[in-house]
Coordinates of C-alpha atoms and ligand atoms in Angstrom, one line a residue:
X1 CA 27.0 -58.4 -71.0
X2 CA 28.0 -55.2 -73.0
X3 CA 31.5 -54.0 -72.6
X4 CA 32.1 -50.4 -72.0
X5 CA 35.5 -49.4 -74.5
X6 CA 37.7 -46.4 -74.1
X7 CA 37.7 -44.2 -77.1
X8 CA 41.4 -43.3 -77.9
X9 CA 42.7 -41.9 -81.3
X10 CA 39.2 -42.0 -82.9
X11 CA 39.4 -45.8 -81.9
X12 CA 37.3 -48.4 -79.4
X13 CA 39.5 -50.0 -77.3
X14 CA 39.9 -52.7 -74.2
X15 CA 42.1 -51.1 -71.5
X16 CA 45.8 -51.4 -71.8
X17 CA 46.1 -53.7 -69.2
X18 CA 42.8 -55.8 -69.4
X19 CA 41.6 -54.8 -66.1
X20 CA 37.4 -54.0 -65.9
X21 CA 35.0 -52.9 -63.3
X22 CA 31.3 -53.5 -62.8
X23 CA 28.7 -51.1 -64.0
X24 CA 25.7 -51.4 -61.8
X25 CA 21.8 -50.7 -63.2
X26 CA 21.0 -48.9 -59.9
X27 CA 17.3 -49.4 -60.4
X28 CA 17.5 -53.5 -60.0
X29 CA 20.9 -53.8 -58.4
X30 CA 22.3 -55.6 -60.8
X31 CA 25.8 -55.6 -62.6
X32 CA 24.4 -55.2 -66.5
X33 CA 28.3 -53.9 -68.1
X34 CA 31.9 -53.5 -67.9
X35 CA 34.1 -50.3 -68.1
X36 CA 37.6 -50.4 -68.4
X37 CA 39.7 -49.7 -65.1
X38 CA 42.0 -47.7 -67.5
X39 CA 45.2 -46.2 -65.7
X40 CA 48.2 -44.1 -66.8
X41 CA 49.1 -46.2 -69.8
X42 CA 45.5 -46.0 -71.4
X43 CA 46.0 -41.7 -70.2
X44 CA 49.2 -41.9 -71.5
X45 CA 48.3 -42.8 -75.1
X46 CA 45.2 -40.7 -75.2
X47 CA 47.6 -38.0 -74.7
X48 CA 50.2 -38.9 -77.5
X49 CA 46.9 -39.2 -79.3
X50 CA 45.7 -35.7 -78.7
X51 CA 49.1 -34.4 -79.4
X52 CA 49.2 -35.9 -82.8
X53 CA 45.8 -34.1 -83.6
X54 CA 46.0 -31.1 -82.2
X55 CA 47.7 -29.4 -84.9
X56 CA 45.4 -30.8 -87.4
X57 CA 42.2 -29.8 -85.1
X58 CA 43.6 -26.2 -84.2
X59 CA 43.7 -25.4 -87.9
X60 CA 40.6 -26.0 -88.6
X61 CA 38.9 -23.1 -89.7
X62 CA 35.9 -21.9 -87.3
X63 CA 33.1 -22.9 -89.9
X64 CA 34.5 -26.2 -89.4
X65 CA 35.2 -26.8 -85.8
X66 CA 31.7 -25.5 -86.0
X67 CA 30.2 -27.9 -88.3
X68 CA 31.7 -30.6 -86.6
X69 CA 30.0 -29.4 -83.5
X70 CA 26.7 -29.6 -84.9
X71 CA 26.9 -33.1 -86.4
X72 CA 27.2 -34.5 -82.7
X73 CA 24.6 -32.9 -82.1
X74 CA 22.4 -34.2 -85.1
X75 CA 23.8 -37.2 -84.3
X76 CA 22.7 -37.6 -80.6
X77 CA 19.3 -35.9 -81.6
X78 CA 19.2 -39.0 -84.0
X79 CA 19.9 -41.2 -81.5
X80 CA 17.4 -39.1 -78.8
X81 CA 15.6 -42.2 -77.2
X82 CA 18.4 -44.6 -77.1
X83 CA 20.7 -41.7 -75.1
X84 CA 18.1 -41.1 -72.6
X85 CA 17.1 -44.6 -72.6
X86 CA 20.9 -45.8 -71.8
X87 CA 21.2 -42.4 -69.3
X88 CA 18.1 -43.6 -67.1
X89 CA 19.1 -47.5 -67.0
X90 CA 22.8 -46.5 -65.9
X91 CA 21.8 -43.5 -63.4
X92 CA 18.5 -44.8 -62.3
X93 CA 17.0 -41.2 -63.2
X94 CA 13.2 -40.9 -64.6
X95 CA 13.8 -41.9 -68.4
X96 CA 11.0 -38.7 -68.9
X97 CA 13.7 -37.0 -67.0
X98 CA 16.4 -37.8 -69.4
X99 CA 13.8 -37.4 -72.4
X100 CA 13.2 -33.6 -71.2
X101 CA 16.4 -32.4 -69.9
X102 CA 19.4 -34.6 -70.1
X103 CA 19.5 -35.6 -73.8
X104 CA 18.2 -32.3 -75.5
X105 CA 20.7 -30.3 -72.4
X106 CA 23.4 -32.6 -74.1
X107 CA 22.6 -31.1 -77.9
X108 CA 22.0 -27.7 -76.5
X109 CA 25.4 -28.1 -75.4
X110 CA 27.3 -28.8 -78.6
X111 CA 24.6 -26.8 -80.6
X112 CA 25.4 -23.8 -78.5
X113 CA 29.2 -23.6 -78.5
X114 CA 29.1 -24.5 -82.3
X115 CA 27.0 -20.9 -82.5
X116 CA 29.3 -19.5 -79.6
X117 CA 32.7 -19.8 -81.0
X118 CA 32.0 -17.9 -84.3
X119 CA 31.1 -15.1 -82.3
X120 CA 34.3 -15.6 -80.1
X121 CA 36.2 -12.5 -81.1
X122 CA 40.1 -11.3 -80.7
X123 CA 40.2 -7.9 -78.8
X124 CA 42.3 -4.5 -80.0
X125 CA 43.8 -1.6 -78.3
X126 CA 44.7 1.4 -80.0
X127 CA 47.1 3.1 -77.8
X128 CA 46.5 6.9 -78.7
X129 CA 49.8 8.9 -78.7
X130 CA 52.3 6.5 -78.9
X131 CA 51.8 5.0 -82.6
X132 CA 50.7 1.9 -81.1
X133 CA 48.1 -0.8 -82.0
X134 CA 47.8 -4.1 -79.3
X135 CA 45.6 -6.9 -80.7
X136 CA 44.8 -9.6 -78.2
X137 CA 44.7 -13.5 -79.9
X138 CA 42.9 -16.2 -77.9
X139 CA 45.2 -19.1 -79.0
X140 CA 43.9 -22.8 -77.6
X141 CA 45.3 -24.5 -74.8
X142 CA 46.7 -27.7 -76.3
X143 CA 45.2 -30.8 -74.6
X144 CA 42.8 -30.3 -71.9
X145 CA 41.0 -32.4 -69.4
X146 CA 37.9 -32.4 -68.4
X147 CA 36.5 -34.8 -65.1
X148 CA 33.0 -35.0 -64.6
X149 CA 30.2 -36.3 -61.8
X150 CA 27.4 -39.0 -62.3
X151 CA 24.4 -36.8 -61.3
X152 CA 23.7 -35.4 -64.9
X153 CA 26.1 -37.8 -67.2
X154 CA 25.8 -36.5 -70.6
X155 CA 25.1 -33.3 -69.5
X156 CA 27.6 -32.1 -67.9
X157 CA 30.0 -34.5 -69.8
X158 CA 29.0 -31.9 -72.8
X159 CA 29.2 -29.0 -71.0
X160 CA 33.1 -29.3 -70.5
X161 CA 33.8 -31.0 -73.7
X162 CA 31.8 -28.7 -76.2
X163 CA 33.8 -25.6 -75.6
X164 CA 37.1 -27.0 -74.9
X165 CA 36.5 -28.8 -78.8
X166 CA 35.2 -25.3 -80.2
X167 CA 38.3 -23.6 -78.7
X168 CA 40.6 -25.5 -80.6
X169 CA 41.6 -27.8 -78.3
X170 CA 42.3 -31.5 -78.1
X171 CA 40.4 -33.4 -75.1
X172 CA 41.1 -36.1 -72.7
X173 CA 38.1 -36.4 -70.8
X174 CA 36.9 -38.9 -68.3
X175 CA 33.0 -39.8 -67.2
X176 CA 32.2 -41.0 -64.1
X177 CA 33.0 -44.4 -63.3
X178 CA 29.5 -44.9 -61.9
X179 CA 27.3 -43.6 -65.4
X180 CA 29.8 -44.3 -68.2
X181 CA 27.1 -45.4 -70.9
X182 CA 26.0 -42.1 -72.5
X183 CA 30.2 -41.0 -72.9
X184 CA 30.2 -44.4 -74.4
X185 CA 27.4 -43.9 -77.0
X186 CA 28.9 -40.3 -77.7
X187 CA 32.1 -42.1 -78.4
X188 CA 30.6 -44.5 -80.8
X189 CA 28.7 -41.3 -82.3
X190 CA 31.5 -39.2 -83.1
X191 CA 33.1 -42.0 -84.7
X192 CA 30.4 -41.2 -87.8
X193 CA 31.8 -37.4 -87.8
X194 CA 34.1 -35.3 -89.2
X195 CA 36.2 -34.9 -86.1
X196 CA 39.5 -36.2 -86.6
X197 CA 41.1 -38.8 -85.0
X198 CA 42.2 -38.0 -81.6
X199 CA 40.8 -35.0 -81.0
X200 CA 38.2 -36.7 -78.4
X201 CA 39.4 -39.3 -76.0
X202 CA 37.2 -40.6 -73.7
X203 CA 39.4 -42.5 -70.9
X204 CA 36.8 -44.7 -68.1
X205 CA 38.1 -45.8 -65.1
X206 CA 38.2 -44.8 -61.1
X207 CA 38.9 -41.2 -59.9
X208 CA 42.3 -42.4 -58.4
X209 CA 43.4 -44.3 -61.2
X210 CA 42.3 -42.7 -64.6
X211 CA 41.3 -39.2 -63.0
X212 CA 44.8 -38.8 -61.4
X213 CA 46.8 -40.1 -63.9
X214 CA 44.9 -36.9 -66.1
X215 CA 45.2 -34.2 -63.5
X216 CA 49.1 -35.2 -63.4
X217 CA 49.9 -35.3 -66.9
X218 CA 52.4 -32.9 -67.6
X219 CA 51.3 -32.0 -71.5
X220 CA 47.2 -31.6 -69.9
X221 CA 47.7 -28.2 -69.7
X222 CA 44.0 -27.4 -68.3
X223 CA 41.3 -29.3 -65.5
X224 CA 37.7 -28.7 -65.9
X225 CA 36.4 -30.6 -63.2
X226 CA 32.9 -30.9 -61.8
X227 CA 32.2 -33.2 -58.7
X228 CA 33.0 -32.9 -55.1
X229 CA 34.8 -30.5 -52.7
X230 CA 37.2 -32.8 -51.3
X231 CA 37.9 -34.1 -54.9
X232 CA 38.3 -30.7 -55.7
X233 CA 40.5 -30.4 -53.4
X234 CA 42.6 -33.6 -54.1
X235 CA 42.8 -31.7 -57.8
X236 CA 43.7 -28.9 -56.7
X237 CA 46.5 -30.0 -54.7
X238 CA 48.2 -31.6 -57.7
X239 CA 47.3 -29.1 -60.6
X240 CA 48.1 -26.2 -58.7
X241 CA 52.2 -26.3 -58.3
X242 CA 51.8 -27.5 -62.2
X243 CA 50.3 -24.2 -63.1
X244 CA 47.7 -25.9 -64.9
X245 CA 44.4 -23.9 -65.5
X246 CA 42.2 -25.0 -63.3
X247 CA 38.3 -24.6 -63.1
X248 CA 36.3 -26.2 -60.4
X249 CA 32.5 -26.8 -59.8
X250 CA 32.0 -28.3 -56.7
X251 CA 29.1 -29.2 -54.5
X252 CA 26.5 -26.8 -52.9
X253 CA 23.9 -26.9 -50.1
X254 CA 21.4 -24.2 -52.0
X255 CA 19.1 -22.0 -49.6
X256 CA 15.8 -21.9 -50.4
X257 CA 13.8 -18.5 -49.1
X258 CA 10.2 -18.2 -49.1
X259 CA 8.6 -15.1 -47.9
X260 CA 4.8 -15.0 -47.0
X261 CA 4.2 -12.2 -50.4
X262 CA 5.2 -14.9 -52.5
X263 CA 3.1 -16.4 -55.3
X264 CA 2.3 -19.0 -53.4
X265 CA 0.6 -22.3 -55.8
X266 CA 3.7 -21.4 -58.0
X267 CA 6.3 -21.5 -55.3
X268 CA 5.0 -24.6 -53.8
X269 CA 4.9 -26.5 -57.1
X270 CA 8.5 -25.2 -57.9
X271 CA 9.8 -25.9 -54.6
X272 CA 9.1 -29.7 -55.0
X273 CA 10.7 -29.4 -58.0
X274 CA 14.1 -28.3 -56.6
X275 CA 13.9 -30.6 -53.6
X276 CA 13.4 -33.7 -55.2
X277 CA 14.2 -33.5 -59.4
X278 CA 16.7 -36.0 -60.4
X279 CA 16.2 -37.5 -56.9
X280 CA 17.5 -34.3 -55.0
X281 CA 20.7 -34.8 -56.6
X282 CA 21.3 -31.9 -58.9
X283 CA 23.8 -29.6 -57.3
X284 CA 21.6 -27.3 -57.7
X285 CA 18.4 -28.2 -55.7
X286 CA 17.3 -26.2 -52.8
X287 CA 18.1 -28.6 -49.9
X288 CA 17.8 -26.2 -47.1
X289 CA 14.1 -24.2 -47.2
X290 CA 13.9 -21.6 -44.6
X291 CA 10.3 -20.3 -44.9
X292 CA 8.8 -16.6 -43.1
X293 CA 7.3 -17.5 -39.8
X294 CA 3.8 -15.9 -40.5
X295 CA 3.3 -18.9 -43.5
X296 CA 5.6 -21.5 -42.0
X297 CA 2.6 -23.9 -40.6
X298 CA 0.6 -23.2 -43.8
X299 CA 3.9 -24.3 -46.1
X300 CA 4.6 -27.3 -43.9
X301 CA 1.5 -28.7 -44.2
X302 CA 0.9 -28.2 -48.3
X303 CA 4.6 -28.8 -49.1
X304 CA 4.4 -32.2 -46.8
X305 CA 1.4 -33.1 -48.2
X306 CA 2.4 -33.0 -51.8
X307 CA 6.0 -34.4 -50.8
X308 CA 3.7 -38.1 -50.2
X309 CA 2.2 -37.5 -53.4
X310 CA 5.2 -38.5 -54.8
X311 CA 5.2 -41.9 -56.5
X312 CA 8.9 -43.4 -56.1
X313 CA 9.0 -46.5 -58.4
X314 CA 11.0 -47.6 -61.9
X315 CA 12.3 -45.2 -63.7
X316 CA 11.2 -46.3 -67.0
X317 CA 7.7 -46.1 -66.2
X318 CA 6.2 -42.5 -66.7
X319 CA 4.1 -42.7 -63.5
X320 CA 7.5 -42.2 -61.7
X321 CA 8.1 -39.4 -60.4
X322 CA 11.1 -41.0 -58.5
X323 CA 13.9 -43.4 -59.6
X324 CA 16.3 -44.8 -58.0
X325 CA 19.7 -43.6 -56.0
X326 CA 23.0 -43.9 -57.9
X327 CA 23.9 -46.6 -56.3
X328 CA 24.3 -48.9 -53.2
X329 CA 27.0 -46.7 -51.6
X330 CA 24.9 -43.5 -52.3
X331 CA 22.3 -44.9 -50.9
X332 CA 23.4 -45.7 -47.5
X333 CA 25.5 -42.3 -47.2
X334 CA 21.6 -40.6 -47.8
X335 CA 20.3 -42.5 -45.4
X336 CA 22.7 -42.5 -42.2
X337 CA 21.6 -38.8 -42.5
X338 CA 18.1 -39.5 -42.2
X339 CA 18.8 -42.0 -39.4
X340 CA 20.8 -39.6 -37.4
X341 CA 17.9 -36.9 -37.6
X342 CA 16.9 -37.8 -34.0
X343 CA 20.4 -37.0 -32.4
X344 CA 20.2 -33.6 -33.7
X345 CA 17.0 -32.7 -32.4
X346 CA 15.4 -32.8 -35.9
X347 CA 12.0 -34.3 -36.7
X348 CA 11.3 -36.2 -40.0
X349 CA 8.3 -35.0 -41.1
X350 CA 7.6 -37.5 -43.9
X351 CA 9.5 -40.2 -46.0
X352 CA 12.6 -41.3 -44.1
X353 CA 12.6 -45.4 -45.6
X354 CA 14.0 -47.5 -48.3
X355 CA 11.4 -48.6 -50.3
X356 CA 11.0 -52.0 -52.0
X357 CA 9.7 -51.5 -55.4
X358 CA 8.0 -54.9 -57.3
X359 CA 10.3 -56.8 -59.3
X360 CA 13.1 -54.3 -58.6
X361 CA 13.7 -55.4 -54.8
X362 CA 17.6 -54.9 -55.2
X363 CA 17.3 -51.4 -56.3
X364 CA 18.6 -48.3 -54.4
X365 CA 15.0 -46.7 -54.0
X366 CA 14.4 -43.7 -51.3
X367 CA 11.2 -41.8 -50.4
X368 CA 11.1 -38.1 -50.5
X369 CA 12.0 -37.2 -47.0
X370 CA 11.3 -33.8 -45.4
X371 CA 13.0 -32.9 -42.1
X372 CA 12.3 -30.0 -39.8
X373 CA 15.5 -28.7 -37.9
X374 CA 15.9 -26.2 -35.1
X375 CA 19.1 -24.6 -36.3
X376 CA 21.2 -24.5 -39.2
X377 CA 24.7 -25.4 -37.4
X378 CA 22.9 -29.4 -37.4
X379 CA 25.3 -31.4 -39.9
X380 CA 21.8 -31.9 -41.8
X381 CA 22.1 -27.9 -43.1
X382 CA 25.7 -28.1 -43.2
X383 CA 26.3 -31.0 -45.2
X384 CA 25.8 -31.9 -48.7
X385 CA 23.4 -34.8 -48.3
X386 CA 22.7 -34.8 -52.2
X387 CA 20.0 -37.3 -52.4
X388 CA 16.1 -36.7 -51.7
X389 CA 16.4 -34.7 -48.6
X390 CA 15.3 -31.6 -47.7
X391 CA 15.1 -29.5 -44.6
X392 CA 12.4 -26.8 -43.7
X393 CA 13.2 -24.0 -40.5
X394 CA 11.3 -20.9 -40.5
X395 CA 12.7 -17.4 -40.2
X396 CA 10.9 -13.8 -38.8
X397 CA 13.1 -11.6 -40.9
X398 CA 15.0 -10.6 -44.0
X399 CA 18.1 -10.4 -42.2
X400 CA 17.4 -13.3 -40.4
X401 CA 17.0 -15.3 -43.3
X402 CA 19.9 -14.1 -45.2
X403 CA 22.1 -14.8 -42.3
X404 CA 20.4 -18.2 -42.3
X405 CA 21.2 -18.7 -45.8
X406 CA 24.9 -17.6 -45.8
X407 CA 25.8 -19.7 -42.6
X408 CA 27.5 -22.4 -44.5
X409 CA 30.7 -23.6 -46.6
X410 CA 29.2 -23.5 -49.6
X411 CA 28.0 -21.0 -52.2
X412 CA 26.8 -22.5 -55.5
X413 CA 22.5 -20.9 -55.6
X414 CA 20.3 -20.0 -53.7
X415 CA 16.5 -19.3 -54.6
X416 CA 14.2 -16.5 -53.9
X417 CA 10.5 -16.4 -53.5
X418 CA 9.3 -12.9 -52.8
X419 CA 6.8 -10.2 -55.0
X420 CA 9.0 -7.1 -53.1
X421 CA 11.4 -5.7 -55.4
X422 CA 13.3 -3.8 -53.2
X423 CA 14.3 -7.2 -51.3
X424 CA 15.1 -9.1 -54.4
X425 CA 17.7 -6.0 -55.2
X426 CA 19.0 -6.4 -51.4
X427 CA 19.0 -10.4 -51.1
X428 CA 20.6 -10.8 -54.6
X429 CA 23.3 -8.7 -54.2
X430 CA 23.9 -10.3 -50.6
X431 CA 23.7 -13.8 -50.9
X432 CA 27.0 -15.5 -51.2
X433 CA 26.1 -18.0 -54.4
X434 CA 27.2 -17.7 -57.8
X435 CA 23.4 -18.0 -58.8
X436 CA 20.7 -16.4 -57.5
X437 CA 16.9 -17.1 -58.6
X438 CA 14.2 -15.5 -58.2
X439 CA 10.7 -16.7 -58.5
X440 CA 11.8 -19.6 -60.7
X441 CA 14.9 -22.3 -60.4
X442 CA 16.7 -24.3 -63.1
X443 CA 16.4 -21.6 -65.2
X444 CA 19.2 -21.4 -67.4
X445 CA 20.7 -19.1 -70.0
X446 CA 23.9 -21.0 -71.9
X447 CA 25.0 -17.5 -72.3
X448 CA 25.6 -16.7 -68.6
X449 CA 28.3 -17.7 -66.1
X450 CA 27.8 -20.4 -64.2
X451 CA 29.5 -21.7 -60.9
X452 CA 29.8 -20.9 -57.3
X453 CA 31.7 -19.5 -54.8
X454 CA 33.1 -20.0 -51.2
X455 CA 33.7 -24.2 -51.0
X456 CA 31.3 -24.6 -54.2
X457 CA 34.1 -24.1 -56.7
X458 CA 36.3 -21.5 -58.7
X459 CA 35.8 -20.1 -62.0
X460 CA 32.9 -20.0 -64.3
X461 CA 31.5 -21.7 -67.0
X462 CA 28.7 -21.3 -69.5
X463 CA 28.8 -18.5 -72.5
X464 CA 32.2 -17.0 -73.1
X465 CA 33.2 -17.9 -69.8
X466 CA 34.0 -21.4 -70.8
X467 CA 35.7 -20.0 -74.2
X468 CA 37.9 -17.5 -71.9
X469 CA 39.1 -20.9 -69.9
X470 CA 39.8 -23.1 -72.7
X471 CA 41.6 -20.8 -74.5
X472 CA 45.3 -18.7 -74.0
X473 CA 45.3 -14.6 -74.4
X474 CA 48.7 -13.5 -76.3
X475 CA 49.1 -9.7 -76.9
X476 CA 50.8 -8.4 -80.0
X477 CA 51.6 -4.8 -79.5
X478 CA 53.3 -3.2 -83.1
X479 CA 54.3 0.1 -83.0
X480 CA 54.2 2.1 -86.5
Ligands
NAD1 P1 33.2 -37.1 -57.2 O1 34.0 -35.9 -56.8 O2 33.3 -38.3 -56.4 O3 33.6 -37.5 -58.7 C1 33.6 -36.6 -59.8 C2 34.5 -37.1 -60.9 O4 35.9 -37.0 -60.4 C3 34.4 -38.6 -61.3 O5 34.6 -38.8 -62.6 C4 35.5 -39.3 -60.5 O6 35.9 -40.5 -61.0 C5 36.6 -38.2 -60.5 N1 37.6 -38.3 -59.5 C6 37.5 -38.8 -58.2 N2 38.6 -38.7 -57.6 C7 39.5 -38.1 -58.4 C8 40.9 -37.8 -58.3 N3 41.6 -38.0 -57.2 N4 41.5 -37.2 -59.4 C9 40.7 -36.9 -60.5 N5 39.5 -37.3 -60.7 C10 38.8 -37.9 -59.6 O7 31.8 -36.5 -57.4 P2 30.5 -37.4 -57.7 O8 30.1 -38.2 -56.5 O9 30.6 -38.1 -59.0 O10 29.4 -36.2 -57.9 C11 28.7 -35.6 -56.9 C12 29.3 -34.3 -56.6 O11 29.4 -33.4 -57.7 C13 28.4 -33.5 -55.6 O12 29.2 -33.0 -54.6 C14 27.8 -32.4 -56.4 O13 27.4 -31.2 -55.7 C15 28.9 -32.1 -57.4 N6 28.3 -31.5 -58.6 C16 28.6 -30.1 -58.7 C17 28.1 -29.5 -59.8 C18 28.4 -28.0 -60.1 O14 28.2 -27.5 -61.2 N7 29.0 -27.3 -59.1 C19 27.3 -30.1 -60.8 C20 27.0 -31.5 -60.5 C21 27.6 -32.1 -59.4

């Protein structure tokens, strides 16, 4: 059984104090690795680490940050079919999935912030009249941390860690506990590039244990976080009387609206799409469809009937179009939901069971389920179910259906399906979500800001957003 090490000073390490966890292959069930149960001590040295190299890494000039940036991602590109290969055994996504978006996301990610940060200029002010020139420097941060979710490992791993590297900064940063492989393999990667020593520490272990012992340090001067709300919260709580910088993405519960002047053979095929991708657990998938009354029947009936086209089965065979659940806990949080459809006078329209794929009996395997609800206040459209679950309702107005789509904590995207320009103008500027699409979904730009609003999160990343974060104004004013 492979063990998992912690990556500490540009070194692979056991934890300090020789405790381990399991690391389950959600698609069999089975315990295939270890990852160190790290706790303060292992955070504790990461940091003197960090500290040690952060006066090396800061002066590094920008070509160089930037080349260093680039040989990860050579590196992983390398490496392309053993990262999505180790990414689909340890999440239990589709490896085509991680061959198509995860892996090349991951180098998109260090590729694009080693292109960003040259272009990642300091401001001036000339202040007419009094004599008086103001030039603003963006100085890094120090140490940063950066906490992220299982549902996209690598992914969104990158996504924190590539810019708070290109900034300057030196990184403690912790993978889930639940898909620690692929910040393993990047570990063993970087260990083949010219980033220094300690400028990357990759810390495993539990959110209470490792994750705490991170959002408490007193020299991590930053938190880029992306999971829950109520983890979110939990950071929050401690970060905030520190001072520390604090950006947040947190979950969602995306609206999806379909009116009847849509593009209808594209809609439908993109709408499975953002239900069930990833097994309905991207934060961004439309979980909630609200569809205009006039086309509801029609939509019901097509969307259902490709919904059972699905095939749910390994994920490293390519006829899957569905893996497996995270895991065993995951699992059974999905499907209490679907079991307490009933009590809130909702009707499963299709899917609903575990299913028991051949020779993977023990694995955490769901079919798409489709559920039609009679009012959005049901803890179905109010809850993040995050698994392969979706709702339909239908509406018989615009306002109806914005109101339909607001009604709820969260605010991360919301999706659009409508030919009339005048209501995409009205909708996007009224829908409370950070993202709005329209006529497409998962559509992404680096350059633009990504995150949410209401309970789905503060602060942005993406583009010069995450440059802004991870790095410190100061503002020299000289008079002459
Ligand atoms: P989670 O909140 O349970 O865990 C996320 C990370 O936080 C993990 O690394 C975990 O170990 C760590 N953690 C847990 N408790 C902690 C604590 N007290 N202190 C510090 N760290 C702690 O989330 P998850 O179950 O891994 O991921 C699913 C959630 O992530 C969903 O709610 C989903 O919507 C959200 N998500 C949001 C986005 C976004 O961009 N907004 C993207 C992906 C996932």
């Amino acid at each position: 059984m492979q063990d998992i090490k912690n990556f500490i000073g540009g070194k692979l390490q056991n934890p300090i104090d020789g405790s381990w966890l399991d690391n389950y292959n959600p698609a069999k069930g089975e315990v295939y690795s270890r990852i160190p149960a790290s706790n303060s001590k292992d955070v504790e040295q990461a940091v003197e680490e960090a500290k040690n190299a952060f006066p090396v890494w800061s002066q590094f000039t920008i070509e160089q940050r930037s080349k260093t940036l680039h040989e990860i991602a050579d590196k992983i590109e390398e490496n392309l079919i053993a990262f999505a290969e180790a990414e689909s055994l340890d999440n239990g996504k589709p490896l085509s999935l991680a061959l198509a978006i995860d892996i090349p996301r991951a180098i998109s990610n260090f590729r694009f912030y080693a292109q960003a940060i040259t272009q990642f200029a300091s401001k001036s002010h000339e202040t007419v009249g009094t004599n008086s020139i103001n030039f603003t420097l963006k100085k890094p941060l120090g140490i940063v941390g950066c906490i992220s979710p299982w549902n996209l490992p690598l992914y969104l791993f990158s996504w924190k860690i590539a810019p708070a590297l290109a900034a300057g900064n030196c990184v403690v940063a912790k993978p889930s506990e639940v898909t620690p492989m692929t910040a393993y393999l990047l570990s063993e990667i970087c260990k083949e590039t010219s980033l220094p020593e300690g400028v990357l520490n990759i810390v495993h272990g539990t959110g209470p244990d490792t994750g705490q012992a991170i959002v408490e340090h007193p020299q991590i001067k930053a938190i880029s976080f992306t999971g829950g709300t109520k983890t979110g919260e939990m950071i929050a709580r401690t970060a905030a009387p520190m001072f520390k910088k604090l950006s947040l993405e947190l979950g969602g519960k995306n609206p999806n609206l379909i009116f009847a002047d849509c593009d209808y053979d594209k809609m439908l095929q993109t709408t499975i799409k953002s239900s069930f991708a990833n097994q309905g657990q991207i934060c961004l998938c439309g979980s909630r469809i609200f569809v205009e009354e006039s086309m509801y029947e029609q939509f019901k009936t097509d969307f259902v009937a490709e919904v059972k086209k699905l095939k749910v089965g390994p994920p490293s065979e390519a006829s899957s179009n569905l893996g497996a659940l995270v895991s065993k806990e995951h699992l059974e949080k999905v499907y209490k939901y679907i079991q307490d459809a009933p009590q809130q006078d909702a009707t499963i329209l299709c899917g609903g069971n575990k299913v028991e794929v051949e020779d993977h009996e023990q694995g955490y395997y769901l079919e798409p389920t489709v559920i039609e609800v009679k009012s959005n206040r049901c803890a179905l459209n109010q809850q993040e179910i995050f698994g392969p679950v979706v709702t339909l309702m239908p509406f018989s107005s615009e306002k109806e259906a914005l109101a339909l789509a607001n009604d709820v904590r969260y605010g991360l995207s919301a999706t659009v399906w409508t030919n009339d320009l005048n209501r995409t103008m009205r909708l996007s500027n009224q829908l409370e979500a950070g993202i709005v699409w329209v006529n497409t979904w998962l559509n992404r730009d680096l350059r633009t800001p990504f995150g949410g609003v209401k309970d789905s999160g503060v602060g942005r990343e993406g583009g010069f957003e995450a440059l802004e974060f991870f790095t410190e104004p100061k503002n020299i004013c000289i008079q002459y």
